[in-house]
Amino acid sequence: MKRFLVAIVAVMMLLSLMACNSAPAGSSGAPAAAGNKVLFVGRDSGGDGITAKRLKQEHGLEVTVVADKELTAEKANGMALIYVSESVNSNKIKDIFVNIPVPVVYAEPQSTSDTGMTDVEAYGSLTGGNAAKTIEIKDGSSPLAAGLQGKIDVYKDNGKMGFAIPGKEAIVVATVPGEDQKATIFAYDKGVKNVKGNTVAAREVYFYMFEGEEINQTDDGWKLFDAAVQWALGKK
Protein backbone atom coordinates (compact mmCIF):
# COMPACT_ATOMS: atom_id res chain seq x y z
CA MET A 1 0.00 0.00 0.00
CA LYS A 2 2.84 2.39 0.84
CA ARG A 3 4.45 1.80 -2.55
CA PHE A 4 1.09 2.36 -4.24
CA LEU A 5 0.60 5.71 -2.51
CA VAL A 6 4.15 6.80 -3.40
CA ALA A 7 3.48 5.91 -7.04
CA ILE A 8 0.24 7.93 -7.07
CA VAL A 9 2.00 10.98 -5.59
CA ALA A 10 4.78 10.69 -8.19
CA VAL A 11 2.25 10.54 -11.04
CA MET A 12 0.36 13.58 -9.69
CA MET A 13 3.59 15.58 -9.44
CA LEU A 14 4.53 14.63 -13.02
CA LEU A 15 1.11 15.66 -14.35
CA SER A 16 1.35 18.98 -12.48
CA LEU A 17 4.78 19.70 -13.93
CA MET A 18 3.58 18.89 -17.45
CA ALA A 19 0.62 21.24 -17.04
CA CYS A 20 2.91 24.12 -15.97
CA ASN A 21 5.24 23.57 -18.91
CA SER A 22 2.38 23.48 -21.41
CA ALA A 23 0.56 26.54 -20.05
CA PRO A 24 0.41 29.42 -22.55
CA ALA A 25 2.69 32.39 -21.98
CA GLY A 26 1.16 34.96 -19.69
CA SER A 27 -1.49 32.55 -18.33
CA SER A 28 -0.05 32.74 -14.83
CA GLY A 29 -1.37 36.28 -14.37
CA ALA A 30 2.17 37.65 -14.05
CA PRO A 31 2.81 41.11 -15.58
CA ALA A 32 4.07 41.28 -19.16
CA ALA A 33 7.82 40.96 -19.55
CA ALA A 34 9.80 44.20 -19.39
CA GLY A 35 11.28 43.30 -22.75
CA ASN A 36 8.34 44.75 -24.70
CA LYS A 37 7.57 47.90 -22.73
CA VAL A 38 8.65 51.44 -23.54
CA LEU A 39 8.02 54.61 -21.55
CA PHE A 40 7.41 57.40 -24.05
CA VAL A 41 7.94 60.81 -22.45
CA GLY A 42 6.12 63.31 -24.62
CA ARG A 43 2.69 63.66 -26.17
CA ASP A 44 0.21 61.13 -27.46
CA SER A 45 -0.55 63.13 -30.62
CA GLY A 46 1.14 65.02 -33.46
CA GLY A 47 4.66 64.02 -34.39
CA ASP A 48 5.06 62.11 -31.12
CA GLY A 49 2.09 60.02 -32.16
CA ILE A 50 3.94 59.01 -35.33
CA THR A 51 7.00 57.93 -33.35
CA ALA A 52 4.93 56.03 -30.78
CA LYS A 53 3.13 54.24 -33.62
CA ARG A 54 6.44 53.18 -35.13
CA LEU A 55 7.64 51.82 -31.79
CA LYS A 56 4.49 49.72 -31.67
CA GLN A 57 4.33 48.55 -35.27
CA GLU A 58 8.00 48.17 -36.21
CA HIS A 59 9.39 47.06 -32.86
CA GLY A 60 6.42 45.34 -31.25
CA LEU A 61 6.69 47.48 -28.15
CA GLU A 62 3.94 48.25 -25.67
CA VAL A 63 4.02 52.05 -25.42
CA THR A 64 3.06 53.99 -22.32
CA VAL A 65 2.91 57.76 -22.95
CA VAL A 66 3.53 60.09 -20.03
CA ALA A 67 3.62 63.90 -20.10
CA ASP A 68 6.75 65.57 -18.76
CA LYS A 69 4.77 67.28 -15.98
CA GLU A 70 3.54 63.89 -14.75
CA LEU A 71 6.92 62.16 -14.89
CA THR A 72 8.43 60.40 -11.88
CA ALA A 73 11.36 58.00 -11.69
CA GLU A 74 8.94 55.24 -10.68
CA LYS A 75 7.34 55.42 -14.13
CA ALA A 76 10.44 53.61 -15.45
CA ASN A 77 9.78 50.52 -13.34
CA GLY A 78 9.31 47.43 -15.51
CA MET A 79 10.30 49.25 -18.72
CA ALA A 80 12.74 47.90 -21.30
CA LEU A 81 13.29 51.31 -22.89
CA ILE A 82 12.64 55.01 -22.29
CA TYR A 83 12.17 57.47 -25.16
CA VAL A 84 12.39 61.20 -24.39
CA SER A 85 10.87 63.31 -27.16
CA GLU A 86 12.17 66.71 -28.19
CA SER A 87 8.68 68.01 -27.36
CA VAL A 88 9.33 67.81 -23.61
CA ASN A 89 10.32 70.62 -21.27
CA SER A 90 13.82 69.46 -20.39
CA ASN A 91 13.64 71.27 -17.04
CA LYS A 92 11.06 68.69 -16.00
CA ILE A 93 13.26 65.79 -17.13
CA LYS A 94 16.77 66.84 -16.01
CA ASP A 95 18.76 63.75 -14.90
CA ILE A 96 15.82 61.74 -13.59
CA PHE A 97 16.85 58.60 -15.50
CA VAL A 98 20.63 58.77 -15.06
CA ASN A 99 20.90 56.20 -12.27
CA ILE A 100 18.09 53.96 -13.48
CA PRO A 101 19.29 50.76 -15.26
CA VAL A 102 16.93 51.21 -18.21
CA PRO A 103 18.27 52.30 -21.63
CA VAL A 104 17.18 55.72 -22.88
CA VAL A 105 16.88 57.31 -26.32
CA TYR A 106 16.96 61.11 -25.99
CA ALA A 107 15.73 63.37 -28.79
CA GLU A 108 15.81 66.52 -26.63
CA PRO A 109 19.24 68.20 -27.05
CA GLN A 110 19.28 69.90 -23.64
CA SER A 111 18.84 66.53 -21.95
CA THR A 112 22.34 65.59 -23.12
CA SER A 113 23.74 68.40 -20.98
CA ASP A 114 21.55 67.60 -17.97
CA THR A 115 22.50 63.92 -18.03
CA GLY A 116 26.25 64.27 -18.59
CA MET A 117 26.14 62.93 -22.13
CA THR A 118 27.68 66.29 -23.07
CA ASP A 119 29.30 69.10 -21.16
CA VAL A 120 27.19 71.97 -19.81
CA GLU A 121 25.60 73.92 -22.68
CA ALA A 122 27.43 71.74 -25.25
CA TYR A 123 24.37 71.19 -27.39
CA GLY A 124 22.41 73.07 -30.02
CA SER A 125 20.06 72.86 -32.98
CA LEU A 126 19.88 73.65 -36.66
CA THR A 127 16.78 75.78 -37.13
CA GLY A 128 15.56 78.70 -39.21
CA GLY A 129 18.15 79.63 -41.83
CA ASN A 130 20.39 76.82 -40.57
CA ALA A 131 17.76 74.11 -40.92
CA ALA A 132 19.15 71.01 -42.60
CA LYS A 133 18.22 67.65 -44.05
CA THR A 134 21.61 65.90 -44.27
CA ILE A 135 23.88 64.25 -41.73
CA GLU A 136 27.24 62.55 -42.22
CA ILE A 137 27.85 59.01 -41.02
CA LYS A 138 31.21 58.89 -39.22
CA ASP A 139 31.19 55.27 -38.07
CA GLY A 140 29.58 53.11 -40.73
CA SER A 141 30.74 49.95 -38.94
CA SER A 142 28.56 50.69 -35.91
CA PRO A 143 25.20 48.88 -35.74
CA LEU A 144 23.77 52.31 -34.99
CA ALA A 145 24.61 53.37 -38.56
CA ALA A 146 22.07 50.89 -40.01
CA GLY A 147 24.51 49.96 -42.76
CA LEU A 148 24.60 53.51 -44.14
CA GLN A 149 27.72 55.40 -45.22
CA GLY A 150 28.72 58.99 -46.01
CA LYS A 151 26.28 61.87 -46.29
CA ILE A 152 22.67 60.83 -45.80
CA ASP A 153 19.46 62.81 -46.28
CA VAL A 154 17.45 62.00 -43.16
CA TYR A 155 14.77 64.60 -43.95
CA LYS A 156 12.92 65.12 -47.24
CA ASP A 157 13.26 68.90 -46.87
CA ASN A 158 15.32 71.11 -44.58
CA GLY A 159 14.04 70.87 -41.04
CA LYS A 160 14.91 71.32 -37.37
CA MET A 161 17.69 69.07 -36.20
CA GLY A 162 19.49 68.72 -32.89
CA PHE A 163 23.15 68.06 -32.11
CA ALA A 164 25.51 67.90 -29.15
CA ILE A 165 29.21 67.51 -28.41
CA PRO A 166 29.68 64.15 -26.67
CA GLY A 167 32.42 62.97 -24.32
CA LYS A 168 35.46 60.92 -25.33
CA GLU A 169 33.90 57.57 -24.41
CA ALA A 170 30.84 58.11 -26.57
CA ILE A 171 30.23 56.29 -29.84
CA VAL A 172 29.91 59.03 -32.45
CA VAL A 173 27.77 57.67 -35.28
CA ALA A 174 26.85 60.79 -37.29
CA THR A 175 27.58 64.51 -37.29
CA VAL A 176 26.62 67.75 -38.99
CA PRO A 177 28.45 67.58 -42.36
CA GLY A 178 31.82 69.32 -42.13
CA GLU A 179 31.46 69.88 -38.37
CA ASP A 180 32.73 66.73 -36.73
CA GLN A 181 32.28 68.02 -33.17
CA LYS A 182 28.53 68.42 -33.63
CA ALA A 183 27.17 64.89 -33.30
CA THR A 184 23.64 64.25 -34.51
CA ILE A 185 23.61 60.60 -33.41
CA PHE A 186 25.83 59.31 -30.62
CA ALA A 187 25.64 56.83 -27.80
CA TYR A 188 27.15 55.61 -24.56
CA ASP A 189 27.35 51.92 -23.77
CA LYS A 190 26.58 50.69 -20.30
CA GLY A 191 29.55 50.90 -17.95
CA VAL A 192 31.55 53.62 -19.71
CA LYS A 193 32.14 57.08 -18.27
CA ASN A 194 30.18 60.16 -19.31
CA VAL A 195 31.61 63.68 -19.36
CA LYS A 196 30.99 64.04 -15.62
CA GLY A 197 33.10 60.96 -14.96
CA ASN A 198 30.05 58.99 -13.85
CA THR A 199 29.47 55.39 -14.89
CA VAL A 200 26.61 55.05 -17.36
CA ALA A 201 23.91 52.86 -15.79
CA ALA A 202 22.35 51.68 -19.08
CA ARG A 203 22.77 52.35 -22.78
CA GLU A 204 22.01 55.92 -23.83
CA VAL A 205 21.46 57.25 -27.35
CA TYR A 206 21.05 60.78 -28.61
CA PHE A 207 18.98 61.08 -31.80
CA TYR A 208 18.64 64.34 -33.74
CA MET A 209 14.89 64.29 -34.56
CA PHE A 210 12.83 67.33 -33.51
CA GLU A 211 9.14 66.87 -32.74
CA GLY A 212 7.20 67.88 -35.83
CA GLU A 213 9.85 66.52 -38.23
CA GLU A 214 8.64 62.93 -38.03
CA ILE A 215 6.55 63.38 -41.17
CA ASN A 216 9.64 64.85 -42.85
CA GLN A 217 11.80 61.79 -42.13
CA THR A 218 13.15 59.81 -45.08
CA ASP A 219 13.36 56.02 -45.16
CA ASP A 220 17.04 56.30 -44.24
CA GLY A 221 16.14 58.53 -41.32
CA TRP A 222 13.76 55.89 -40.02
CA LYS A 223 16.37 53.17 -40.56
CA LEU A 224 18.68 55.11 -38.26
CA PHE A 225 15.90 55.56 -35.72
CA ASP A 226 15.14 51.83 -35.77
CA ALA A 227 18.83 51.06 -35.33
CA ALA A 228 18.99 53.39 -32.31
CA VAL A 229 16.03 51.63 -30.69
CA GLN A 230 17.39 48.15 -31.40
CA TRP A 231 20.86 49.01 -30.11
CA ALA A 232 19.46 50.57 -26.95
CA LEU A 233 17.41 47.42 -26.36
CA GLY A 234 20.51 45.26 -26.78
CA LYS A 235 19.25 43.70 -30.01
CA LYS A 236 22.29 44.95 -31.99
PDB file of C-alpha atoms in Angstrom:
ATOM      1  CA  MET A   1       0.000   0.000   0.000  1.00  0.00           C
ATOM      2  CA  LYS A   2       2.836   2.391   0.842  1.00  0.00           C
ATOM      3  CA  ARG A   3       4.445   1.795  -2.554  1.00  0.00           C
ATOM      4  CA  PHE A   4       1.088   2.356  -4.245  1.00  0.00           C
ATOM      5  CA  LEU A   5       0.604   5.715  -2.507  1.00  0.00           C
ATOM      6  CA  VAL A   6       4.147   6.805  -3.403  1.00  0.00           C
ATOM      7  CA  ALA A   7       3.483   5.912  -7.035  1.00  0.00           C
ATOM      8  CA  ILE A   8       0.241   7.930  -7.075  1.00  0.00           C
ATOM      9  CA  VAL A   9       1.998  10.983  -5.589  1.00  0.00           C
ATOM     10  CA  ALA A  10       4.777  10.692  -8.186  1.00  0.00           C
ATOM     11  CA  VAL A  11       2.248  10.542 -11.044  1.00  0.00           C
ATOM     12  CA  MET A  12       0.364  13.576  -9.692  1.00  0.00           C
ATOM     13  CA  MET A  13       3.590  15.584  -9.442  1.00  0.00           C
ATOM     14  CA  LEU A  14       4.527  14.635 -13.023  1.00  0.00           C
ATOM     15  CA  LEU A  15       1.107  15.665 -14.348  1.00  0.00           C
ATOM     16  CA  SER A  16       1.347  18.984 -12.478  1.00  0.00           C
ATOM     17  CA  LEU A  17       4.782  19.699 -13.934  1.00  0.00           C
ATOM     18  CA  MET A  18       3.583  18.892 -17.453  1.00  0.00           C
ATOM     19  CA  ALA A  19       0.618  21.239 -17.036  1.00  0.00           C
ATOM     20  CA  CYS A  20       2.908  24.117 -15.966  1.00  0.00           C
ATOM     21  CA  ASN A  21       5.242  23.569 -18.905  1.00  0.00           C
ATOM     22  CA  SER A  22       2.383  23.484 -21.409  1.00  0.00           C
ATOM     23  CA  ALA A  23       0.565  26.544 -20.054  1.00  0.00           C
ATOM     24  CA  PRO A  24       0.405  29.416 -22.549  1.00  0.00           C
ATOM     25  CA  ALA A  25       2.689  32.388 -21.984  1.00  0.00           C
ATOM     26  CA  GLY A  26       1.159  34.958 -19.693  1.00  0.00           C
ATOM     27  CA  SER A  27      -1.492  32.548 -18.332  1.00  0.00           C
ATOM     28  CA  SER A  28      -0.050  32.739 -14.832  1.00  0.00           C
ATOM     29  CA  GLY A  29      -1.369  36.276 -14.372  1.00  0.00           C
ATOM     30  CA  ALA A  30       2.170  37.655 -14.049  1.00  0.00           C
ATOM     31  CA  PRO A  31       2.809  41.114 -15.577  1.00  0.00           C
ATOM     32  CA  ALA A  32       4.073  41.283 -19.155  1.00  0.00           C
ATOM     33  CA  ALA A  33       7.825  40.963 -19.551  1.00  0.00           C
ATOM     34  CA  ALA A  34       9.801  44.196 -19.387  1.00  0.00           C
ATOM     35  CA  GLY A  35      11.281  43.303 -22.752  1.00  0.00           C
ATOM     36  CA  ASN A  36       8.342  44.747 -24.696  1.00  0.00           C
ATOM     37  CA  LYS A  37       7.565  47.898 -22.729  1.00  0.00           C
ATOM     38  CA  VAL A  38       8.650  51.440 -23.540  1.00  0.00           C
ATOM     39  CA  LEU A  39       8.016  54.607 -21.547  1.00  0.00           C
ATOM     40  CA  PHE A  40       7.409  57.402 -24.054  1.00  0.00           C
ATOM     41  CA  VAL A  41       7.940  60.808 -22.447  1.00  0.00           C
ATOM     42  CA  GLY A  42       6.121  63.305 -24.624  1.00  0.00           C
ATOM     43  CA  ARG A  43       2.693  63.662 -26.172  1.00  0.00           C
ATOM     44  CA  ASP A  44       0.205  61.132 -27.461  1.00  0.00           C
ATOM     45  CA  SER A  45      -0.551  63.129 -30.618  1.00  0.00           C
ATOM     46  CA  GLY A  46       1.138  65.019 -33.461  1.00  0.00           C
ATOM     47  CA  GLY A  47       4.661  64.015 -34.385  1.00  0.00           C
ATOM     48  CA  ASP A  48       5.058  62.114 -31.121  1.00  0.00           C
ATOM     49  CA  GLY A  49       2.089  60.017 -32.159  1.00  0.00           C
ATOM     50  CA  ILE A  50       3.942  59.009 -35.331  1.00  0.00           C
ATOM     51  CA  THR A  51       6.997  57.934 -33.346  1.00  0.00           C
ATOM     52  CA  ALA A  52       4.929  56.030 -30.779  1.00  0.00           C
ATOM     53  CA  LYS A  53       3.129  54.243 -33.620  1.00  0.00           C
ATOM     54  CA  ARG A  54       6.444  53.178 -35.132  1.00  0.00           C
ATOM     55  CA  LEU A  55       7.645  51.820 -31.791  1.00  0.00           C
ATOM     56  CA  LYS A  56       4.492  49.716 -31.668  1.00  0.00           C
ATOM     57  CA  GLN A  57       4.327  48.553 -35.272  1.00  0.00           C
ATOM     58  CA  GLU A  58       7.996  48.172 -36.212  1.00  0.00           C
ATOM     59  CA  HIS A  59       9.389  47.065 -32.859  1.00  0.00           C
ATOM     60  CA  GLY A  60       6.418  45.337 -31.251  1.00  0.00           C
ATOM     61  CA  LEU A  61       6.688  47.483 -28.149  1.00  0.00           C
ATOM     62  CA  GLU A  62       3.943  48.247 -25.672  1.00  0.00           C
ATOM     63  CA  VAL A  63       4.022  52.046 -25.417  1.00  0.00           C
ATOM     64  CA  THR A  64       3.059  53.993 -22.316  1.00  0.00           C
ATOM     65  CA  VAL A  65       2.914  57.756 -22.949  1.00  0.00           C
ATOM     66  CA  VAL A  66       3.530  60.094 -20.027  1.00  0.00           C
ATOM     67  CA  ALA A  67       3.615  63.899 -20.105  1.00  0.00           C
ATOM     68  CA  ASP A  68       6.751  65.575 -18.760  1.00  0.00           C
ATOM     69  CA  LYS A  69       4.771  67.282 -15.978  1.00  0.00           C
ATOM     70  CA  GLU A  70       3.545  63.895 -14.746  1.00  0.00           C
ATOM     71  CA  LEU A  71       6.920  62.157 -14.886  1.00  0.00           C
ATOM     72  CA  THR A  72       8.434  60.395 -11.876  1.00  0.00           C
ATOM     73  CA  ALA A  73      11.361  57.995 -11.685  1.00  0.00           C
ATOM     74  CA  GLU A  74       8.944  55.242 -10.678  1.00  0.00           C
ATOM     75  CA  LYS A  75       7.338  55.417 -14.131  1.00  0.00           C
ATOM     76  CA  ALA A  76      10.438  53.609 -15.451  1.00  0.00           C
ATOM     77  CA  ASN A  77       9.776  50.518 -13.338  1.00  0.00           C
ATOM     78  CA  GLY A  78       9.314  47.434 -15.508  1.00  0.00           C
ATOM     79  CA  MET A  79      10.300  49.247 -18.719  1.00  0.00           C
ATOM     80  CA  ALA A  80      12.740  47.900 -21.299  1.00  0.00           C
ATOM     81  CA  LEU A  81      13.287  51.315 -22.887  1.00  0.00           C
ATOM     82  CA  ILE A  82      12.644  55.014 -22.294  1.00  0.00           C
ATOM     83  CA  TYR A  83      12.167  57.472 -25.162  1.00  0.00           C
ATOM     84  CA  VAL A  84      12.389  61.199 -24.388  1.00  0.00           C
ATOM     85  CA  SER A  85      10.871  63.305 -27.165  1.00  0.00           C
ATOM     86  CA  GLU A  86      12.170  66.705 -28.185  1.00  0.00           C
ATOM     87  CA  SER A  87       8.679  68.006 -27.358  1.00  0.00           C
ATOM     88  CA  VAL A  88       9.326  67.805 -23.614  1.00  0.00           C
ATOM     89  CA  ASN A  89      10.317  70.616 -21.271  1.00  0.00           C
ATOM     90  CA  SER A  90      13.824  69.455 -20.389  1.00  0.00           C
ATOM     91  CA  ASN A  91      13.644  71.274 -17.038  1.00  0.00           C
ATOM     92  CA  LYS A  92      11.060  68.691 -16.003  1.00  0.00           C
ATOM     93  CA  ILE A  93      13.265  65.792 -17.126  1.00  0.00           C
ATOM     94  CA  LYS A  94      16.772  66.843 -16.012  1.00  0.00           C
ATOM     95  CA  ASP A  95      18.759  63.754 -14.900  1.00  0.00           C
ATOM     96  CA  ILE A  96      15.822  61.736 -13.588  1.00  0.00           C
ATOM     97  CA  PHE A  97      16.847  58.603 -15.498  1.00  0.00           C
ATOM     98  CA  VAL A  98      20.629  58.771 -15.057  1.00  0.00           C
ATOM     99  CA  ASN A  99      20.902  56.197 -12.274  1.00  0.00           C
ATOM    100  CA  ILE A 100      18.092  53.958 -13.480  1.00  0.00           C
ATOM    101  CA  PRO A 101      19.289  50.764 -15.255  1.00  0.00           C
ATOM    102  CA  VAL A 102      16.935  51.209 -18.208  1.00  0.00           C
ATOM    103  CA  PRO A 103      18.267  52.298 -21.631  1.00  0.00           C
ATOM    104  CA  VAL A 104      17.175  55.717 -22.881  1.00  0.00           C
ATOM    105  CA  VAL A 105      16.885  57.310 -26.321  1.00  0.00           C
ATOM    106  CA  TYR A 106      16.958  61.108 -25.990  1.00  0.00           C
ATOM    107  CA  ALA A 107      15.734  63.371 -28.792  1.00  0.00           C
ATOM    108  CA  GLU A 108      15.810  66.517 -26.630  1.00  0.00           C
ATOM    109  CA  PRO A 109      19.244  68.200 -27.047  1.00  0.00           C
ATOM    110  CA  GLN A 110      19.285  69.900 -23.637  1.00  0.00           C
ATOM    111  CA  SER A 111      18.842  66.527 -21.954  1.00  0.00           C
ATOM    112  CA  THR A 112      22.342  65.590 -23.121  1.00  0.00           C
ATOM    113  CA  SER A 113      23.738  68.403 -20.983  1.00  0.00           C
ATOM    114  CA  ASP A 114      21.549  67.603 -17.970  1.00  0.00           C
ATOM    115  CA  THR A 115      22.498  63.923 -18.027  1.00  0.00           C
ATOM    116  CA  GLY A 116      26.250  64.271 -18.587  1.00  0.00           C
ATOM    117  CA  MET A 117      26.145  62.930 -22.127  1.00  0.00           C
ATOM    118  CA  THR A 118      27.679  66.285 -23.072  1.00  0.00           C
ATOM    119  CA  ASP A 119      29.296  69.103 -21.161  1.00  0.00           C
ATOM    120  CA  VAL A 120      27.192  71.975 -19.810  1.00  0.00           C
ATOM    121  CA  GLU A 121      25.600  73.917 -22.682  1.00  0.00           C
ATOM    122  CA  ALA A 122      27.433  71.741 -25.245  1.00  0.00           C
ATOM    123  CA  TYR A 123      24.367  71.195 -27.389  1.00  0.00           C
ATOM    124  CA  GLY A 124      22.408  73.073 -30.024  1.00  0.00           C
ATOM    125  CA  SER A 125      20.063  72.862 -32.977  1.00  0.00           C
ATOM    126  CA  LEU A 126      19.883  73.649 -36.664  1.00  0.00           C
ATOM    127  CA  THR A 127      16.780  75.775 -37.132  1.00  0.00           C
ATOM    128  CA  GLY A 128      15.563  78.704 -39.211  1.00  0.00           C
ATOM    129  CA  GLY A 129      18.147  79.633 -41.829  1.00  0.00           C
ATOM    130  CA  ASN A 130      20.392  76.822 -40.572  1.00  0.00           C
ATOM    131  CA  ALA A 131      17.760  74.113 -40.922  1.00  0.00           C
ATOM    132  CA  ALA A 132      19.145  71.007 -42.601  1.00  0.00           C
ATOM    133  CA  LYS A 133      18.222  67.647 -44.047  1.00  0.00           C
ATOM    134  CA  THR A 134      21.611  65.902 -44.269  1.00  0.00           C
ATOM    135  CA  ILE A 135      23.875  64.248 -41.729  1.00  0.00           C
ATOM    136  CA  GLU A 136      27.236  62.550 -42.218  1.00  0.00           C
ATOM    137  CA  ILE A 137      27.847  59.011 -41.018  1.00  0.00           C
ATOM    138  CA  LYS A 138      31.209  58.893 -39.216  1.00  0.00           C
ATOM    139  CA  ASP A 139      31.195  55.265 -38.071  1.00  0.00           C
ATOM    140  CA  GLY A 140      29.577  53.108 -40.730  1.00  0.00           C
ATOM    141  CA  SER A 141      30.740  49.950 -38.935  1.00  0.00           C
ATOM    142  CA  SER A 142      28.557  50.686 -35.914  1.00  0.00           C
ATOM    143  CA  PRO A 143      25.199  48.877 -35.740  1.00  0.00           C
ATOM    144  CA  LEU A 144      23.769  52.310 -34.988  1.00  0.00           C
ATOM    145  CA  ALA A 145      24.609  53.367 -38.564  1.00  0.00           C
ATOM    146  CA  ALA A 146      22.070  50.890 -40.010  1.00  0.00           C
ATOM    147  CA  GLY A 147      24.508  49.964 -42.762  1.00  0.00           C
ATOM    148  CA  LEU A 148      24.600  53.515 -44.143  1.00  0.00           C
ATOM    149  CA  GLN A 149      27.720  55.399 -45.220  1.00  0.00           C
ATOM    150  CA  GLY A 150      28.716  58.986 -46.012  1.00  0.00           C
ATOM    151  CA  LYS A 151      26.280  61.866 -46.288  1.00  0.00           C
ATOM    152  CA  ILE A 152      22.665  60.825 -45.803  1.00  0.00           C
ATOM    153  CA  ASP A 153      19.455  62.806 -46.277  1.00  0.00           C
ATOM    154  CA  VAL A 154      17.452  62.001 -43.161  1.00  0.00           C
ATOM    155  CA  TYR A 155      14.775  64.601 -43.951  1.00  0.00           C
ATOM    156  CA  LYS A 156      12.924  65.119 -47.237  1.00  0.00           C
ATOM    157  CA  ASP A 157      13.263  68.897 -46.874  1.00  0.00           C
ATOM    158  CA  ASN A 158      15.319  71.115 -44.582  1.00  0.00           C
ATOM    159  CA  GLY A 159      14.035  70.867 -41.038  1.00  0.00           C
ATOM    160  CA  LYS A 160      14.908  71.321 -37.375  1.00  0.00           C
ATOM    161  CA  MET A 161      17.693  69.070 -36.203  1.00  0.00           C
ATOM    162  CA  GLY A 162      19.488  68.716 -32.888  1.00  0.00           C
ATOM    163  CA  PHE A 163      23.145  68.059 -32.106  1.00  0.00           C
ATOM    164  CA  ALA A 164      25.510  67.903 -29.150  1.00  0.00           C
ATOM    165  CA  ILE A 165      29.213  67.507 -28.406  1.00  0.00           C
ATOM    166  CA  PRO A 166      29.681  64.146 -26.673  1.00  0.00           C
ATOM    167  CA  GLY A 167      32.423  62.966 -24.323  1.00  0.00           C
ATOM    168  CA  LYS A 168      35.459  60.917 -25.332  1.00  0.00           C
ATOM    169  CA  GLU A 169      33.897  57.570 -24.406  1.00  0.00           C
ATOM    170  CA  ALA A 170      30.840  58.111 -26.569  1.00  0.00           C
ATOM    171  CA  ILE A 171      30.229  56.287 -29.841  1.00  0.00           C
ATOM    172  CA  VAL A 172      29.908  59.029 -32.452  1.00  0.00           C
ATOM    173  CA  VAL A 173      27.768  57.672 -35.285  1.00  0.00           C
ATOM    174  CA  ALA A 174      26.855  60.790 -37.286  1.00  0.00           C
ATOM    175  CA  THR A 175      27.575  64.514 -37.294  1.00  0.00           C
ATOM    176  CA  VAL A 176      26.622  67.749 -38.989  1.00  0.00           C
ATOM    177  CA  PRO A 177      28.449  67.576 -42.358  1.00  0.00           C
ATOM    178  CA  GLY A 178      31.817  69.318 -42.127  1.00  0.00           C
ATOM    179  CA  GLU A 179      31.464  69.880 -38.370  1.00  0.00           C
ATOM    180  CA  ASP A 180      32.729  66.726 -36.726  1.00  0.00           C
ATOM    181  CA  GLN A 181      32.282  68.016 -33.166  1.00  0.00           C
ATOM    182  CA  LYS A 182      28.534  68.423 -33.628  1.00  0.00           C
ATOM    183  CA  ALA A 183      27.174  64.890 -33.302  1.00  0.00           C
ATOM    184  CA  THR A 184      23.644  64.252 -34.513  1.00  0.00           C
ATOM    185  CA  ILE A 185      23.614  60.605 -33.408  1.00  0.00           C
ATOM    186  CA  PHE A 186      25.834  59.307 -30.620  1.00  0.00           C
ATOM    187  CA  ALA A 187      25.641  56.828 -27.799  1.00  0.00           C
ATOM    188  CA  TYR A 188      27.147  55.611 -24.563  1.00  0.00           C
ATOM    189  CA  ASP A 189      27.349  51.920 -23.768  1.00  0.00           C
ATOM    190  CA  LYS A 190      26.578  50.692 -20.302  1.00  0.00           C
ATOM    191  CA  GLY A 191      29.547  50.899 -17.952  1.00  0.00           C
ATOM    192  CA  VAL A 192      31.554  53.617 -19.708  1.00  0.00           C
ATOM    193  CA  LYS A 193      32.138  57.081 -18.269  1.00  0.00           C
ATOM    194  CA  ASN A 194      30.175  60.157 -19.313  1.00  0.00           C
ATOM    195  CA  VAL A 195      31.613  63.685 -19.365  1.00  0.00           C
ATOM    196  CA  LYS A 196      30.995  64.039 -15.623  1.00  0.00           C
ATOM    197  CA  GLY A 197      33.099  60.959 -14.960  1.00  0.00           C
ATOM    198  CA  ASN A 198      30.053  58.987 -13.849  1.00  0.00           C
ATOM    199  CA  THR A 199      29.470  55.390 -14.892  1.00  0.00           C
ATOM    200  CA  VAL A 200      26.614  55.046 -17.361  1.00  0.00           C
ATOM    201  CA  ALA A 201      23.907  52.857 -15.792  1.00  0.00           C
ATOM    202  CA  ALA A 202      22.345  51.675 -19.077  1.00  0.00           C
ATOM    203  CA  ARG A 203      22.767  52.346 -22.780  1.00  0.00           C
ATOM    204  CA  GLU A 204      22.010  55.925 -23.834  1.00  0.00           C
ATOM    205  CA  VAL A 205      21.465  57.251 -27.349  1.00  0.00           C
ATOM    206  CA  TYR A 206      21.049  60.780 -28.610  1.00  0.00           C
ATOM    207  CA  PHE A 207      18.978  61.083 -31.802  1.00  0.00           C
ATOM    208  CA  TYR A 208      18.641  64.340 -33.744  1.00  0.00           C
ATOM    209  CA  MET A 209      14.890  64.292 -34.563  1.00  0.00           C
ATOM    210  CA  PHE A 210      12.828  67.326 -33.514  1.00  0.00           C
ATOM    211  CA  GLU A 211       9.143  66.867 -32.739  1.00  0.00           C
ATOM    212  CA  GLY A 212       7.203  67.876 -35.829  1.00  0.00           C
ATOM    213  CA  GLU A 213       9.848  66.524 -38.230  1.00  0.00           C
ATOM    214  CA  GLU A 214       8.636  62.933 -38.026  1.00  0.00           C
ATOM    215  CA  ILE A 215       6.545  63.381 -41.167  1.00  0.00           C
ATOM    216  CA  ASN A 216       9.645  64.848 -42.848  1.00  0.00           C
ATOM    217  CA  GLN A 217      11.803  61.790 -42.132  1.00  0.00           C
ATOM    218  CA  THR A 218      13.148  59.807 -45.080  1.00  0.00           C
ATOM    219  CA  ASP A 219      13.356  56.018 -45.157  1.00  0.00           C
ATOM    220  CA  ASP A 220      17.044  56.304 -44.241  1.00  0.00           C
ATOM    221  CA  GLY A 221      16.144  58.535 -41.320  1.00  0.00           C
ATOM    222  CA  TRP A 222      13.763  55.885 -40.020  1.00  0.00           C
ATOM    223  CA  LYS A 223      16.374  53.173 -40.558  1.00  0.00           C
ATOM    224  CA  LEU A 224      18.685  55.107 -38.255  1.00  0.00           C
ATOM    225  CA  PHE A 225      15.897  55.563 -35.721  1.00  0.00           C
ATOM    226  CA  ASP A 226      15.141  51.834 -35.767  1.00  0.00           C
ATOM    227  CA  ALA A 227      18.834  51.060 -35.332  1.00  0.00           C
ATOM    228  CA  ALA A 228      18.993  53.386 -32.312  1.00  0.00           C
ATOM    229  CA  VAL A 229      16.029  51.628 -30.693  1.00  0.00           C
ATOM    230  CA  GLN A 230      17.389  48.147 -31.404  1.00  0.00           C
ATOM    231  CA  TRP A 231      20.856  49.013 -30.114  1.00  0.00           C
ATOM    232  CA  ALA A 232      19.460  50.574 -26.949  1.00  0.00           C
ATOM    233  CA  LEU A 233      17.406  47.420 -26.355  1.00  0.00           C
ATOM    234  CA  GLY A 234      20.508  45.263 -26.782  1.00  0.00           C
ATOM    235  CA  LYS A 235      19.255  43.704 -30.006  1.00  0.00           C
ATOM    236  CA  LYS A 236      22.286  44.953 -31.987  1.00  0.00           C
TER     237      LYS A 236
END
